[in-house]
């Protein structure tokens, strides 16, 4: 599939999307939103991907909304529609897509670009990358799920400082704080992401997305509600071919060959 603002590749059941507007640090315009939606649809639909990597071309991961598309006087753009149609839809898709999502943060991630990364199941960042809740620098509030993910990942005090001060948080500190999974040397980011994706693409795909659902719900659930949810999700998992294969492989003392069904 040919795109102008992103690159999309699929190999060995791993879909890789590279945001490709490096001159503006891969900030979002409407074409990039719509091409990203099309690529995600292909990955989870006809291409049957079992793991997804999102990364950025050039020295940035993503700098959020392309501000050159915005009128400083607030005219012409319906911001509610922009969020509903683009950013909120993207967050909902990434949190419900039936495959694990890895963000390979190759460079600075700012505004909605930082929060796009936080939507992922795994964030692997280059040591030189920074995470910036840049919204406050232009008089905005975190969107793209930032005000949801930040306090849950790093606690209220650190979330408030990141969102209200808008300072750069180096990748290494982000990993120490638990905002992201891993910080690696710059030239290792894609190798790490590809290695992880290859491993995840051989795991029981349905169970991986059920795990995401369980973890997401656990933050707000009571123990009773979570136990009920675990029961319901386990019932779904036990109906997969991968569960049958896992049990058979265990009994036959051989490695399981999960197919993602
Ligand atoms: O509008 C809606 O629909 C509501 C939704 C909003 C969601 C949002 O994301 S709001 C937040 C928008 N993003 C920002 O405010 C971040 C703006 N960028 C920056 O603060 C800095 O660029 C960074 C901290 C990300 C990186 O700084 P630095 O010094 O490494 O790079 P730079 O020199 O500032 O940027 C390099 C180029 O990218 C530069 O262009 P030039 O001078 O080389 O021609 C810069 O203008 C361009 N660029 C960076 N970010 C954006 C951008 N161009 C347009 N929009 C951007 N967001």
Short mmCIF file of N, CA and C and ligand atoms in Angstrom, two decimals, residues 23-25 27 59 63-68 70 79 82-83 87 108 110-112 132 134-135 137-138 140 143 168, ligand 1:
data_model
loop_
_atom_site.label_atom_id
_atom_site.label_comp_id
_atom_site.label_asym_id
_atom_site.label_seq_id
_atom_site.Cartn_x
_atom_site.Cartn_y
_atom_site.Cartn_z
N UNK A 23 10.58 16.52 8.30
CA UNK A 23 10.90 17.96 8.36
C UNK A 23 10.14 18.66 9.48
N UNK A 24 9.01 18.10 9.89
CA UNK A 24 8.23 18.71 10.98
C UNK A 24 8.13 17.71 12.14
N UNK A 25 9.20 16.94 12.31
CA UNK A 25 9.29 15.95 13.39
C UNK A 25 8.06 15.05 13.42
N UNK A 27 4.99 15.52 12.82
CA UNK A 27 3.76 16.00 13.45
C UNK A 27 2.57 15.65 12.55
N UNK A 59 14.88 12.42 12.98
CA UNK A 59 15.38 12.60 14.36
C UNK A 59 14.26 12.69 15.39
N UNK A 63 5.83 15.02 16.90
CA UNK A 63 5.70 16.26 17.68
C UNK A 63 4.25 16.69 17.84
N UNK A 64 3.32 15.70 17.77
CA UNK A 64 1.90 16.02 18.00
C UNK A 64 1.29 16.71 16.81
N UNK A 65 0.31 17.53 17.08
CA UNK A 65 -0.39 18.23 16.00
C UNK A 65 0.56 19.15 15.22
N UNK A 66 0.45 19.15 13.89
CA UNK A 66 1.21 20.11 13.08
C UNK A 66 0.60 21.49 13.30
N UNK A 67 1.35 22.33 13.99
CA UNK A 67 0.81 23.63 14.39
C UNK A 67 0.72 24.60 13.21
N UNK A 68 1.40 24.28 12.11
CA UNK A 68 1.27 25.18 10.95
C UNK A 68 -0.10 25.01 10.29
N UNK A 70 -2.77 25.19 12.06
CA UNK A 70 -3.69 25.78 13.04
C UNK A 70 -3.63 27.30 12.99
N UNK A 79 -12.14 22.00 16.92
CA UNK A 79 -11.20 21.22 17.73
C UNK A 79 -11.84 19.97 18.31
N UNK A 82 -11.77 17.56 15.59
CA UNK A 82 -10.40 17.10 15.36
C UNK A 82 -10.03 16.01 16.38
N UNK A 83 -10.40 16.24 17.63
CA UNK A 83 -10.06 15.24 18.65
C UNK A 83 -10.87 13.97 18.46
N UNK A 87 -7.57 12.06 16.99
CA UNK A 87 -6.78 11.57 18.13
C UNK A 87 -7.53 10.55 18.98
N UNK A 108 12.53 12.72 19.79
CA UNK A 108 11.59 13.44 20.64
C UNK A 108 10.12 13.07 20.35
N UNK A 110 6.47 14.59 21.45
CA UNK A 110 5.91 15.77 22.12
C UNK A 110 4.41 15.87 21.87
N UNK A 111 3.70 16.48 22.83
CA UNK A 111 2.26 16.68 22.68
C UNK A 111 1.56 15.36 22.43
N UNK A 112 0.66 15.36 21.45
CA UNK A 112 -0.06 14.13 21.14
C UNK A 112 0.90 13.03 20.70
N UNK A 132 7.76 15.01 25.98
CA UNK A 132 7.39 16.37 26.36
C UNK A 132 5.88 16.53 26.30
N UNK A 134 3.96 18.87 25.74
CA UNK A 134 4.19 20.24 25.23
C UNK A 134 2.93 21.12 25.27
N UNK A 135 1.79 20.52 25.57
CA UNK A 135 0.50 21.24 25.47
C UNK A 135 0.52 22.58 26.22
N UNK A 137 2.79 24.51 26.95
CA UNK A 137 3.64 25.54 26.34
C UNK A 137 2.85 26.41 25.35
N UNK A 138 1.71 25.83 24.84
CA UNK A 138 0.88 26.63 23.91
C UNK A 138 -0.53 26.84 24.49
N UNK A 140 -2.54 24.67 26.09
CA UNK A 140 -3.52 23.58 25.96
C UNK A 140 -3.38 22.59 27.10
N UNK A 143 -3.97 15.92 25.66
CA UNK A 143 -5.04 15.13 25.03
C UNK A 143 -4.43 13.84 24.52
N UNK A 168 11.03 18.77 29.19
CA UNK A 168 11.44 17.52 28.52
C UNK A 168 11.79 16.47 29.57
O1 LIG B 1 -5.20 21.07 17.16
C1 LIG B 1 -5.83 20.08 17.54
O2 LIG B 1 -6.44 19.34 16.76
C2 LIG B 1 -5.82 19.78 19.00
C3 LIG B 1 -4.87 18.70 19.25
C4 LIG B 1 -3.65 18.97 19.73
C5 LIG B 1 -2.64 17.87 19.94
C6 LIG B 1 -1.24 18.39 20.16
O3 LIG B 1 -0.35 17.64 19.93
S1 LIG B 1 -0.98 19.96 20.73
C7 LIG B 1 0.79 20.03 20.88
C8 LIG B 1 1.44 20.31 19.55
N1 LIG B 1 2.88 20.08 19.61
C9 LIG B 1 3.72 20.95 20.16
O4 LIG B 1 3.35 21.94 20.72
C10 LIG B 1 5.20 20.63 20.01
C11 LIG B 1 5.87 21.69 19.17
N2 LIG B 1 7.27 21.36 18.98
C12 LIG B 1 8.20 21.59 19.92
O5 LIG B 1 7.91 22.03 21.02
C13 LIG B 1 9.61 21.28 19.55
O6 LIG B 1 9.72 21.23 18.15
C14 LIG B 1 10.09 19.92 20.14
C15 LIG B 1 10.24 20.02 21.65
C16 LIG B 1 9.16 18.78 19.78
C17 LIG B 1 11.49 19.59 19.52
O7 LIG B 1 12.34 20.70 19.68
P1 LIG B 1 13.68 20.78 18.80
O8 LIG B 1 14.42 22.00 19.23
O9 LIG B 1 14.38 19.47 18.90
O10 LIG B 1 13.21 20.91 17.27
P2 LIG B 1 12.63 22.21 16.55
O11 LIG B 1 13.74 22.97 15.94
O12 LIG B 1 11.70 22.93 17.41
O13 LIG B 1 11.74 21.52 15.37
C18 LIG B 1 12.33 21.04 14.19
C19 LIG B 1 11.43 21.43 13.04
O14 LIG B 1 10.17 20.79 13.22
C20 LIG B 1 11.15 22.95 13.04
O15 LIG B 1 10.99 23.33 11.69
P3 LIG B 1 12.14 24.19 10.97
O16 LIG B 1 12.41 25.41 11.79
O17 LIG B 1 13.33 23.25 10.90
O18 LIG B 1 11.56 24.47 9.61
C21 LIG B 1 9.81 23.03 13.76
O19 LIG B 1 9.07 24.17 13.40
C22 LIG B 1 9.13 21.76 13.25
N3 LIG B 1 8.09 21.33 14.20
C23 LIG B 1 8.28 20.75 15.40
N4 LIG B 1 7.11 20.49 15.97
C24 LIG B 1 6.16 20.92 15.12
C25 LIG B 1 6.79 21.46 13.99
N5 LIG B 1 6.10 21.98 12.96
C26 LIG B 1 4.74 21.96 13.08
N6 LIG B 1 4.08 21.44 14.15
C27 LIG B 1 4.75 20.92 15.18
N7 LIG B 1 4.07 20.36 16.21
#
